[in-house]
XYZ file of C-alpha atoms in Angstrom:
279
model
C 0.108 0.101 -0.482
C 0.963 3.673 -0.718
C 1.663 5.962 2.089
C 0.221 8.903 2.217
C 2.570 11.894 2.226
C 3.428 13.258 5.766
C 3.223 16.888 5.971
C 3.745 17.109 9.574
C 1.134 17.708 12.963
C -0.050 20.678 11.704
C -0.606 22.406 8.346
C 1.749 25.416 8.578
C 2.127 28.625 6.425
C 5.436 28.902 4.482
C 6.326 31.921 6.668
C 5.700 29.460 9.753
C 7.876 26.677 8.211
C 10.550 28.885 7.394
C 10.877 30.053 11.145
C 10.595 26.197 12.571
C 13.445 25.691 9.709
C 15.340 28.569 10.952
C 14.941 27.739 14.406
C 15.965 24.249 13.835
C 18.483 24.071 11.692
C 19.810 27.746 10.657
C 22.654 26.367 8.189
C 20.241 24.198 6.662
C 17.523 27.339 6.207
C 19.949 29.292 4.560
C 20.657 26.654 2.466
C 17.378 25.929 1.335
C 16.624 29.811 0.729
C 19.905 29.896 -1.778
C 18.430 26.931 -3.230
C 15.089 28.544 -3.526
C 16.380 31.897 -5.076
C 18.139 30.535 -7.283
C 15.412 27.464 -8.945
C 12.985 30.733 -8.693
C 14.969 33.061 -10.646
C 16.096 30.560 -13.081
C 12.779 29.285 -13.907
C 10.820 32.587 -14.524
C 13.134 33.567 -16.982
C 13.536 30.596 -18.537
C 9.825 30.691 -18.817
C 9.803 34.248 -20.055
C 12.729 33.581 -22.359
C 10.887 30.911 -24.110
C 8.101 32.788 -25.039
C 10.058 35.573 -26.629
C 12.306 32.924 -28.502
C 9.210 31.376 -29.629
C 7.360 34.727 -30.833
C 11.029 35.721 -32.826
C 10.553 32.281 -34.575
C 7.193 33.419 -35.534
C 7.998 36.362 -37.036
C 7.640 38.652 -34.205
C 10.796 40.362 -33.282
C 9.354 42.345 -30.431
C 10.922 40.644 -27.300
C 13.713 40.825 -28.938
C 13.845 44.477 -29.720
C 12.926 45.208 -26.039
C 15.903 42.915 -24.708
C 14.076 40.316 -23.363
C 15.480 37.203 -24.890
C 18.468 38.025 -22.104
C 18.627 35.642 -19.087
C 19.520 39.089 -16.798
C 16.829 38.931 -13.983
C 15.829 42.647 -14.200
C 14.560 42.063 -17.865
C 12.027 39.731 -16.672
C 10.906 39.704 -12.673
C 7.871 41.446 -11.732
C 7.885 42.082 -7.998
C 4.437 41.212 -6.466
C 4.745 37.520 -9.150
C 8.150 36.891 -7.473
C 6.959 37.693 -3.910
C 4.410 35.293 -4.164
C 6.558 32.761 -5.835
C 8.571 32.875 -2.575
C 5.436 32.854 -0.376
C 3.240 30.297 -2.063
C 4.880 28.579 -4.376
C 2.817 30.124 -7.305
C 4.281 33.505 -9.049
C 4.831 35.148 -12.628
C 6.690 37.346 -14.426
C 6.680 40.354 -16.424
C 4.673 39.117 -19.791
C 6.665 39.370 -22.582
C 5.632 41.820 -25.219
C 4.048 40.562 -28.488
C 2.807 41.901 -31.128
C 0.235 39.616 -33.004
C 0.526 41.371 -36.328
C 4.081 40.148 -36.869
C 2.908 36.687 -37.039
C 2.691 34.420 -40.073
C -0.616 32.331 -38.679
C -2.275 34.082 -36.015
C -3.870 31.681 -33.992
C -1.329 28.840 -34.514
C 1.480 31.120 -33.744
C -0.368 32.601 -30.655
C -0.929 29.152 -29.322
C 3.164 28.017 -29.710
C 3.901 31.358 -28.124
C 1.365 31.067 -25.028
C 2.365 27.172 -24.335
C 5.954 27.869 -25.102
C 6.877 28.488 -21.039
C 4.914 25.828 -19.818
C 6.609 23.355 -22.135
C 9.710 24.991 -20.955
C 8.798 24.186 -17.334
C 7.499 21.087 -17.957
C 10.864 19.857 -19.620
C 12.769 20.813 -16.897
C 10.173 19.204 -14.304
C 11.013 15.936 -15.872
C 14.747 16.119 -16.748
C 15.543 17.440 -12.878
C 13.478 14.381 -11.616
C 14.927 12.069 -13.862
C 18.298 13.402 -12.710
C 17.420 13.772 -8.989
C 16.295 9.760 -9.361
C 19.745 9.055 -10.918
C 21.466 10.744 -8.262
C 19.722 9.024 -5.811
C 20.880 5.757 -6.998
C 24.559 6.758 -6.313
C 24.424 8.267 -3.256
C 22.834 6.055 -1.057
C 24.665 2.915 -0.306
C 22.928 -0.439 -1.752
C 22.284 -1.879 1.245
C 19.902 0.947 2.378
C 17.836 1.116 -0.699
C 17.537 -2.530 -0.524
C 16.359 -2.160 2.938
C 14.125 0.967 2.155
C 12.702 -0.558 -1.035
C 11.995 -3.832 0.804
C 10.047 -2.049 3.409
C 8.122 0.715 1.049
C 7.884 -1.327 -1.607
C 9.513 1.815 -3.713
C 12.390 4.139 -3.540
C 9.584 7.037 -4.517
C 9.752 8.015 -0.461
C 13.350 8.885 -0.167
C 13.299 10.739 -2.979
C 10.053 12.631 -3.407
C 10.362 16.404 -1.701
C 6.470 15.494 -0.515
C 7.422 12.520 1.849
C 9.038 12.927 5.107
C 12.912 11.598 3.641
C 12.737 13.414 0.725
C 11.795 16.484 2.470
C 14.509 16.325 4.686
C 17.086 16.128 2.044
C 15.036 18.805 0.474
C 14.853 21.163 3.027
C 18.702 20.627 3.982
C 17.528 18.825 7.728
C 19.674 15.802 6.825
C 19.182 13.420 9.734
C 22.465 11.674 10.997
C 20.544 8.489 10.058
C 20.143 9.699 6.527
C 23.710 10.984 6.447
C 25.486 7.499 7.502
C 23.052 5.886 4.748
C 24.946 8.205 2.016
C 27.729 6.601 -0.184
C 28.525 9.820 -0.943
C 26.905 12.409 1.347
C 28.224 15.522 -1.194
C 25.705 14.557 -3.585
C 22.673 15.597 -1.261
C 23.551 19.482 -2.513
C 22.913 18.159 -5.885
C 19.893 16.348 -5.160
C 18.741 19.092 -3.178
C 18.927 21.590 -6.567
C 17.307 19.165 -8.646
C 14.451 18.693 -6.501
C 13.589 22.082 -5.916
C 14.267 22.622 -9.519
C 11.374 20.339 -10.213
C 9.146 21.107 -7.867
C 9.325 25.113 -8.830
C 8.880 24.257 -12.556
C 6.006 21.847 -11.970
C 4.215 24.927 -10.114
C 4.526 26.922 -12.542
C 3.848 24.694 -15.536
C 0.448 23.996 -13.420
C -0.194 27.424 -12.358
C 0.232 29.090 -15.925
C -2.037 26.621 -17.564
C -5.033 27.983 -15.258
C -7.121 29.602 -17.877
C -7.146 32.883 -16.048
C -5.840 36.156 -17.821
C -3.065 36.844 -17.848
C -1.615 33.411 -17.472
C -0.731 31.554 -20.512
C -4.188 28.810 -20.030
C -6.046 31.737 -20.891
C -4.767 32.314 -24.686
C -4.025 28.621 -24.891
C -7.684 28.025 -24.194
C -9.179 30.985 -25.985
C -6.884 29.424 -28.992
C -8.271 25.666 -28.600
C -11.623 26.691 -28.062
C -12.643 29.622 -29.181
C -9.953 30.075 -32.172
C -9.133 33.454 -30.751
C -11.995 35.326 -31.108
C -12.581 35.661 -27.345
C -11.790 38.860 -26.143
C -11.939 40.686 -22.537
C -12.299 44.051 -22.577
C -9.413 46.157 -20.815
C -12.311 46.080 -17.566
C -12.810 42.708 -17.569
C -9.184 42.053 -18.016
C -7.903 43.743 -14.576
C -10.793 42.582 -13.037
C -9.855 38.878 -13.984
C -6.031 39.944 -12.552
C -7.607 41.335 -8.981
C -9.320 37.728 -8.564
C -6.423 36.036 -9.691
C -4.335 37.618 -6.647
C -7.197 37.365 -4.149
C -6.776 33.514 -5.110
C -3.244 33.555 -4.447
C -3.374 35.405 -1.153
C -6.375 33.146 0.293
C -4.313 29.934 -0.026
C -6.907 28.476 -2.056
C -4.554 28.529 -5.536
C -1.986 26.436 -3.138
C -4.175 23.637 -1.824
C -5.614 22.896 -5.880
C -1.640 23.071 -6.698
C -0.155 21.132 -3.790
C -2.847 18.245 -4.481
C -1.791 18.389 -8.617
C 1.557 18.714 -8.250
C 1.844 15.907 -5.475
C 0.160 13.632 -7.789
C 2.088 14.451 -10.816
C 5.366 14.669 -9.190
C 4.560 10.572 -7.616
C 3.051 9.314 -10.854
C 6.568 11.114 -12.572
C 9.013 9.673 -10.199
C 7.663 6.352 -9.906
C 7.742 6.009 -13.982
C 11.457 6.718 -13.699
C 11.567 4.336 -10.923
C 10.373 1.584 -12.794
C 12.560 2.278 -15.729
C 15.355 2.059 -13.542
C 13.928 -0.986 -10.971
C 13.504 1.106 -8.209
C 9.739 0.580 -8.128
């Protein structure tokens, strides 16, 4: 039988979790913030660069002319969206400027530009998850992995950041028991980065797929269902943005995305473990 994720005796907010981590393991907390900062910056920037690059390939060079094909964080980061990313695990960057009049095929190209960021985040999620599974196979001693698999039936729970062992590694709070089970302890730092990168990119992909302006999902569903004919007025667009912010701050989106992310992460991790004999 599969084991449910252990999220602690109480469901704490992210700030409360950070305070708890800071008190119990200050060094681990600093490392965790470092990984979080790097992965958030990379994930948001690559998401926006993907939009701009695909638009450029589709005939619109607006993003390139405005310097948005750069990896410079100042070109992309939105203050509110970045803060939300840190506090709630969901966020956004400045929308890439696009002029649809320059597209060679409006409906096709608008769809490709809209989905480019999501595809980039999903690709990074799959790549980082696969690498985390590979690192896990050499980081721990073979006898520990055999014992762990015989007891739990799978190695998923020692990898996933949503479960007790994986969460210890991802947050930097590595117990003496885990440390003693490692053949190459330095690899834990590599795996922490990969796990953070995987979860951040999965969150961004799922979040941006929501059909709410100004998220990519709005354009994707408009192109697929309404052939690009559904257009919101300026006032309706602003109201939708306010609704999105309220959903973020209320925690409702966090609950929905947590549910979706844990199941998607679990399924993809299990797939890679089946391919490598770990499941």
